[in-house]
């Protein structure tokens, strides 16, 4: 088998990543760069599927890359790059869009949710074809594993189907990718609405902990997190979604089992438990926040890392596209 090829992407759609992005995705990315042949991408082409401002996008793309390095991605151990610097992503997305059924794309729940929010008439066609661009990202690099949160499972399934469909119609070309989703952290929920996903676009500020939040803000949000009227700390998704979410966050950050942590606090109320969790999040995020500021203060160094990442990614992408062109009946690129 050899070393698995790992690929994942994150959108530069906010001024900071949040705790759900960190635990559900980026933390796994850091681990997988040690055991896999990993590529990670700031997907700025995906970020323009909703209305946006170019100067804000430019800033957020850099902040996203700086946060990824600050979190532990090492450009010596993985390829870190910005999607729009590798034009083959958009090129393959077109080919895959032509293989996707209109009905099949219409069933994507993320499209249904996001287009319903702003009124379906005004949603962009790019929002509709978003999953085919994501499939292109993954398939260009002959990816084996894709570390993501639970909300991306349906998109992954489409990527698998498109790989198989292309291979079946035109000959073996793509690797069929597998999702890499850790159940314990696959859906971190909103601190104010613990049955909904913590989300950049739909959580209120009090429901979301940002990687770049100041310590006082982090502690305050955890202290005010919605729990329940009991005083016992235990895992129970149905009856205690708020406490269970906090326990999952605690467990993922310290590496202990949620049940063992719960047993330590027992029925002593939530105050001490929340205080300790606040300390744990602050201790994890503060060094990341400080390193992010440092990486952002040296534009030339960050550009050099991203340009080199794009150059390395593009080498693989053009090899795959040469094969796709040949199989699709196109002349070679000149
Ligand atoms: P939005 O909700 O605005 O679409 P997002 O917060 O989901 O954005 P993305 O850039 O779409 O952010 O996601 C980046 C990665 O983080 C993806 O792998 C996604 O599955 C994961 N992720 C996002 N939110 C959570 C969450 N609450 N719990 C676990 N993983 C998450
Ligand atoms: N749609 C993903 C971001 C994304 C992605 C990818 C994830 C774009 N391309 C390729 C994994 C692999 C999201 O998190 N919203």
Coordinates of C-alpha atoms and ligand atoms in Angstrom, one line a residue:
X1 CA 0.0 0.0 0.0
X2 CA 2.7 2.5 0.9
X3 CA 2.1 5.8 2.6
X4 CA -1.5 7.0 2.2
X5 CA -2.0 10.2 0.3
X6 CA -4.0 12.6 2.5
X7 CA -5.8 15.8 1.3
X8 CA -8.1 18.3 3.0
X9 CA -9.2 21.9 2.6
X10 CA -10.6 24.7 4.6
X11 CA -12.4 27.9 3.5
X12 CA -11.0 31.3 4.3
X13 CA -14.5 32.6 5.2
X14 CA -13.9 34.1 8.6
X15 CA -11.2 36.0 10.5
X16 CA -10.4 33.0 12.6
X17 CA -11.0 29.2 12.6
X18 CA -13.2 28.0 15.4
X19 CA -13.0 25.1 17.9
X20 CA -15.1 22.9 15.6
X21 CA -12.7 23.4 12.7
X22 CA -9.8 22.7 15.0
X23 CA -11.0 19.5 16.7
X24 CA -13.0 18.2 13.8
X25 CA -10.4 18.8 11.1
X26 CA -7.2 20.7 11.6
X27 CA -6.0 18.7 14.6
X28 CA -6.2 15.5 12.5
X29 CA -4.4 17.2 9.7
X30 CA -1.4 17.9 12.0
X31 CA -1.4 14.2 13.1
X32 CA -1.7 12.8 9.6
X33 CA 1.2 14.8 8.2
X34 CA 3.4 12.4 10.3
X35 CA 2.0 9.2 8.9
X36 CA 0.7 10.3 5.5
X37 CA 1.8 12.0 2.4
X38 CA -0.3 15.1 3.1
X39 CA -1.6 18.1 1.1
X40 CA -3.6 20.8 2.8
X41 CA -5.4 23.6 0.9
X42 CA -6.9 27.0 1.7
X43 CA -9.9 26.8 -0.6
X44 CA -10.4 30.4 -1.7
X45 CA -12.3 29.4 -4.9
X46 CA -14.9 27.8 -2.6
X47 CA -15.1 31.0 -0.6
X48 CA -16.4 33.0 -3.5
X49 CA -19.6 30.9 -3.8
X50 CA -21.3 33.4 -1.5
X51 CA -21.1 37.2 -1.9
X52 CA -17.7 38.5 -0.7
X53 CA -15.3 41.4 -0.7
X54 CA -11.9 40.8 -2.5
X55 CA -9.7 42.7 0.1
X56 CA -11.4 40.7 2.9
X57 CA -10.8 37.4 1.1
X58 CA -7.2 38.3 0.5
X59 CA -6.6 39.0 4.2
X60 CA -8.5 35.9 5.3
X61 CA -6.6 33.6 3.0
X62 CA -3.3 34.7 4.7
X63 CA -4.8 34.5 8.2
X64 CA -6.0 31.0 7.4
X65 CA -2.6 29.9 6.2
X66 CA -0.9 31.5 9.2
X67 CA -3.2 29.7 11.6
X68 CA -2.6 26.4 9.9
X69 CA 1.1 26.7 10.3
X70 CA 0.7 28.0 13.9
X71 CA -1.5 25.0 14.7
X72 CA 1.4 22.7 13.7
X73 CA 1.3 22.1 9.9
X74 CA 4.9 22.0 8.9
X75 CA 5.6 23.0 5.3
X76 CA 8.5 20.6 5.4
X77 CA 6.2 17.7 6.3
X78 CA 3.2 18.5 4.1
X79 CA 2.3 20.6 1.1
X80 CA 0.3 23.7 2.2
X81 CA -1.1 25.8 -0.6
X82 CA -3.9 28.1 -1.8
X83 CA -6.4 26.6 -4.2
X84 CA -6.6 29.4 -6.7
X85 CA -2.8 29.2 -7.3
X86 CA -3.3 25.8 -8.9
X87 CA -5.6 26.4 -11.9
X88 CA -6.1 22.6 -12.5
X89 CA -8.7 22.6 -9.7
X90 CA -11.1 24.7 -11.7
X91 CA -10.3 22.8 -14.9
X92 CA -11.0 19.3 -13.4
X93 CA -14.2 20.7 -11.7
X94 CA -15.6 21.5 -15.1
X95 CA -15.0 17.9 -16.3
X96 CA -16.6 16.5 -13.1
X97 CA -19.6 18.9 -13.3
X98 CA -20.3 17.4 -16.7
X99 CA -20.4 13.9 -15.1
X100 CA -22.8 15.0 -12.3
X101 CA -26.5 14.7 -12.6
X102 CA -28.6 17.8 -12.0
X103 CA -30.7 15.8 -9.6
X104 CA -27.7 14.3 -7.9
X105 CA -26.3 17.8 -7.2
X106 CA -29.7 19.1 -6.1
X107 CA -29.7 16.6 -3.3
X108 CA -26.6 18.0 -1.5
X109 CA -27.9 19.2 1.8
X110 CA -25.3 21.9 2.2
X111 CA -26.5 23.5 -1.0
X112 CA -30.1 23.2 0.1
X113 CA -29.4 24.8 3.5
X114 CA -27.2 27.6 2.3
X115 CA -29.3 28.5 -0.8
X116 CA -32.5 28.5 1.3
X117 CA -31.0 31.0 3.7
X118 CA -30.4 33.8 1.2
X119 CA -33.4 32.9 -1.0
X120 CA -32.9 30.1 -3.6
X121 CA -33.3 32.5 -6.6
X122 CA -30.2 34.5 -5.6
X123 CA -27.9 31.6 -4.8
X124 CA -25.0 31.5 -7.2
X125 CA -24.5 28.6 -9.7
X126 CA -21.0 28.3 -8.0
X127 CA -22.8 27.3 -4.7
X128 CA -24.5 24.6 -6.7
X129 CA -21.3 23.3 -8.3
X130 CA -19.3 23.6 -5.0
X131 CA -19.3 19.8 -4.4
X132 CA -17.8 19.1 -7.9
X133 CA -15.0 21.6 -7.2
X134 CA -14.4 19.8 -3.9
X135 CA -14.3 16.5 -5.7
X136 CA -11.7 18.0 -8.1
X137 CA -9.6 19.1 -5.2
X138 CA -9.5 15.6 -3.8
X139 CA -9.2 13.6 -7.0
X140 CA -6.4 15.7 -8.6
X141 CA -4.0 14.3 -6.0
X142 CA -5.1 10.6 -6.1
X143 CA -6.1 11.0 -2.5
X144 CA -6.6 8.0 -0.2
X145 CA -8.0 9.7 2.9
X146 CA -9.8 13.0 3.5
X147 CA -9.9 14.2 7.2
X148 CA -13.1 16.3 7.7
X149 CA -16.0 16.8 10.0
X150 CA -19.3 14.9 9.7
X151 CA -21.0 17.7 7.7
X152 CA -18.7 16.9 4.7
X153 CA -19.6 13.2 4.5
X154 CA -22.2 13.6 1.8
X155 CA -19.7 15.6 -0.3
X156 CA -17.2 12.9 0.1
X157 CA -19.7 10.3 -1.0
X158 CA -20.2 12.3 -4.2
X159 CA -16.4 12.5 -4.7
X160 CA -16.2 8.7 -4.5
X161 CA -19.1 8.3 -7.0
X162 CA -17.5 10.7 -9.5
X163 CA -14.1 8.9 -9.3
X164 CA -15.8 5.6 -9.9
X165 CA -18.0 7.0 -12.7
X166 CA -15.0 8.6 -14.5
X167 CA -13.0 5.4 -14.1
X168 CA -15.8 3.2 -15.4
X169 CA -16.5 5.4 -18.4
X170 CA -13.1 6.4 -19.5
X171 CA -10.6 4.0 -17.8
X172 CA -8.9 3.7 -14.5
X173 CA -7.7 7.3 -13.6
X174 CA -8.7 8.3 -10.1
X175 CA -8.1 6.8 -6.7
X176 CA -11.5 6.4 -4.8
X177 CA -11.0 8.5 -1.6
X178 CA -12.2 7.4 1.8
X179 CA -13.5 9.8 4.5
X180 CA -11.4 10.1 7.7
X181 CA -13.9 11.2 10.3
X182 CA -13.4 10.7 14.0
X183 CA -16.8 10.2 15.6
X184 CA -15.9 11.8 19.0
X185 CA -15.1 15.2 17.4
X186 CA -17.0 15.0 14.1
X187 CA -19.7 17.4 15.2
X188 CA -18.7 20.0 17.9
X189 CA -21.9 21.9 18.6
X190 CA -22.7 25.5 19.3
X191 CA -22.3 26.5 22.9
X192 CA -25.6 28.4 22.9
X193 CA -27.5 25.8 20.8
X194 CA -25.9 22.4 21.6
X195 CA -28.0 20.5 19.1
X196 CA -26.6 22.6 16.1
X197 CA -23.1 22.5 14.6
X198 CA -20.7 25.2 15.7
X199 CA -20.4 27.1 12.4
X200 CA -18.6 30.1 11.0
X201 CA -21.6 31.2 9.0
X202 CA -24.5 30.4 11.3
X203 CA -23.4 30.5 15.0
X204 CA -23.8 33.6 17.0
X205 CA -20.5 34.9 18.5
X206 CA -21.4 33.6 22.0
X207 CA -21.9 30.1 20.5
X208 CA -18.6 29.8 18.9
X209 CA -15.0 29.8 20.3
X210 CA -12.5 31.2 17.9
X211 CA -8.9 29.9 17.7
X212 CA -7.8 33.6 17.8
X213 CA -10.2 34.7 20.7
X214 CA -8.6 36.4 23.7
X215 CA -8.4 34.3 26.9
X216 CA -11.1 36.3 28.7
X217 CA -13.5 35.9 25.8
X218 CA -12.9 32.1 25.8
X219 CA -13.5 31.7 29.5
X220 CA -16.6 33.9 29.4
X221 CA -18.2 31.9 26.5
X222 CA -17.5 28.6 28.2
X223 CA -18.9 29.8 31.6
X224 CA -22.1 30.9 29.8
X225 CA -22.4 27.7 27.7
X226 CA -25.9 26.3 27.8
X227 CA -26.1 23.2 30.0
X228 CA -29.2 21.9 31.9
X229 CA -30.8 22.1 35.3
X230 CA -29.1 19.1 36.8
X231 CA -25.7 19.4 38.4
X232 CA -24.1 16.1 37.3
X233 CA -21.4 15.9 34.8
X234 CA -21.9 12.9 32.5
X235 CA -22.1 11.9 28.9
X236 CA -25.7 11.7 27.6
X237 CA -26.4 13.0 24.1
X238 CA -30.1 12.9 24.4
X239 CA -30.7 14.4 27.9
X240 CA -27.6 16.5 28.3
X241 CA -26.3 17.7 24.8
X242 CA -24.7 20.8 26.3
X243 CA -22.6 19.1 29.0
X244 CA -21.9 16.2 26.6
X245 CA -20.5 18.6 24.0
X246 CA -18.3 20.3 26.7
X247 CA -17.1 16.8 27.8
X248 CA -16.2 15.9 24.2
X249 CA -14.2 19.1 23.8
X250 CA -12.4 18.5 27.1
X251 CA -11.6 14.9 26.2
X252 CA -10.3 15.8 22.7
X253 CA -8.0 18.5 24.1
X254 CA -6.5 16.5 27.0
X255 CA -6.5 13.0 25.5
X256 CA -8.5 11.4 28.3
X257 CA -11.8 9.6 27.9
X258 CA -15.0 11.7 28.4
X259 CA -16.4 9.2 30.9
X260 CA -13.3 9.3 33.0
X261 CA -13.4 13.1 33.1
X262 CA -17.1 13.1 34.0
X263 CA -16.4 10.7 36.8
X264 CA -13.9 13.1 38.3
X265 CA -16.4 15.9 38.5
X266 CA -19.5 13.8 39.4
X267 CA -22.4 15.8 40.7
X268 CA -20.6 18.8 42.1
X269 CA -22.2 21.2 39.7
X270 CA -20.8 22.7 36.5
X271 CA -18.7 25.7 37.8
X272 CA -15.4 23.9 38.5
X273 CA -15.8 21.8 35.4
X274 CA -16.3 24.8 33.1
X275 CA -13.4 26.7 34.8
X276 CA -11.0 23.8 34.1
X277 CA -12.2 23.5 30.6
X278 CA -11.7 27.2 30.0
X279 CA -8.1 26.9 31.3
X280 CA -7.6 23.9 28.9
X281 CA -8.9 25.8 25.9
X282 CA -6.9 28.9 26.7
X283 CA -3.7 26.9 27.3
X284 CA -4.2 25.2 23.9
X285 CA -5.2 28.3 21.9
X286 CA -2.9 31.0 23.3
X287 CA 0.3 29.7 21.8
X288 CA -1.5 29.2 18.5
X289 CA -2.8 32.8 18.6
X290 CA 0.7 34.2 19.4
X291 CA 2.3 32.1 16.6
X292 CA -0.3 33.2 14.1
X293 CA 0.5 36.9 14.8
X294 CA 4.1 36.1 14.3
X295 CA 3.6 34.4 10.9
X296 CA 1.3 37.2 9.8
X297 CA 4.0 39.8 10.6
X298 CA 6.3 38.5 7.8
X299 CA 4.5 38.7 4.5
X300 CA 7.5 37.6 2.4
X301 CA 8.1 34.5 4.4
X302 CA 4.4 33.4 4.3
X303 CA 4.3 34.1 0.5
X304 CA 7.4 32.0 0.0
X305 CA 5.9 29.1 1.9
X306 CA 2.6 29.3 -0.1
X307 CA 4.3 29.8 -3.5
X308 CA 6.5 26.8 -2.9
X309 CA 3.4 24.7 -1.7
X310 CA 1.5 25.7 -4.9
X311 CA 4.5 24.8 -7.1
X312 CA 4.7 21.3 -5.5
X313 CA 1.0 20.7 -5.6
X314 CA 0.8 21.8 -9.2
X315 CA 3.4 19.3 -10.3
X316 CA 1.1 16.5 -9.1
X317 CA -2.0 18.2 -10.4
X318 CA -0.7 18.7 -13.9
X319 CA 0.3 15.0 -14.1
X320 CA -3.3 14.0 -13.2
X321 CA -4.8 16.5 -15.6
X322 CA -2.6 15.2 -18.5
X323 CA -4.1 11.8 -17.9
X324 CA -7.6 13.2 -17.6
X325 CA -7.2 15.2 -20.9
X326 CA -6.0 12.1 -22.7
X327 CA -8.9 10.0 -21.4
X328 CA -11.5 12.7 -22.0
X329 CA -10.5 13.2 -25.7
X330 CA -8.8 16.6 -25.3
X331 CA -5.5 17.4 -26.9
X332 CA -2.6 17.8 -24.5
X333 CA -2.2 21.2 -22.8
X334 CA 0.5 23.3 -24.5
Ligands
LIG1 P1 -19.7 27.0 7.6 O1 -20.4 26.4 8.8 O2 -19.8 28.4 7.5 O3 -20.0 26.3 6.3 P2 -17.5 25.8 8.7 O4 -17.5 26.4 10.1 O5 -18.1 24.4 8.6 O6 -18.2 26.8 7.8 P3 -15.5 25.0 6.9 O7 -14.3 25.7 6.3 O8 -16.6 24.7 6.0 O9 -16.0 25.7 8.2 O10 -14.9 23.6 7.5 C1 -13.6 23.3 7.6 C2 -13.5 21.9 8.3 O11 -14.0 21.9 9.6 C3 -14.3 20.8 7.6 O12 -13.6 19.6 7.6 C4 -15.6 20.7 8.5 O13 -16.2 19.4 8.4 C5 -14.9 20.9 9.8 N1 -15.9 21.4 10.8 C6 -16.6 22.6 10.7 N2 -17.4 22.8 11.7 C7 -17.3 21.7 12.5 C8 -17.8 21.3 13.8 N3 -18.7 22.0 14.4 N4 -17.4 20.1 14.3 C9 -16.5 19.3 13.7 N5 -15.9 19.7 12.5 C10 -16.3 20.8 11.9
LIG2 N1 -16.2 21.8 1.7 C1 -15.2 21.7 2.7 C2 -14.0 22.4 2.3 C3 -13.2 21.7 1.2 C4 -12.6 20.4 1.3 C5 -12.1 20.1 0.1 C6 -12.5 19.5 2.4 C7 -13.1 22.1 0.0 N2 -12.4 21.2 -0.7 C8 -11.4 19.0 -0.2 C9 -11.8 18.3 2.1 C10 -11.3 18.0 0.8 C11 -15.8 22.4 3.9 O1 -15.3 22.1 4.9 N3 -16.8 23.1 3.9

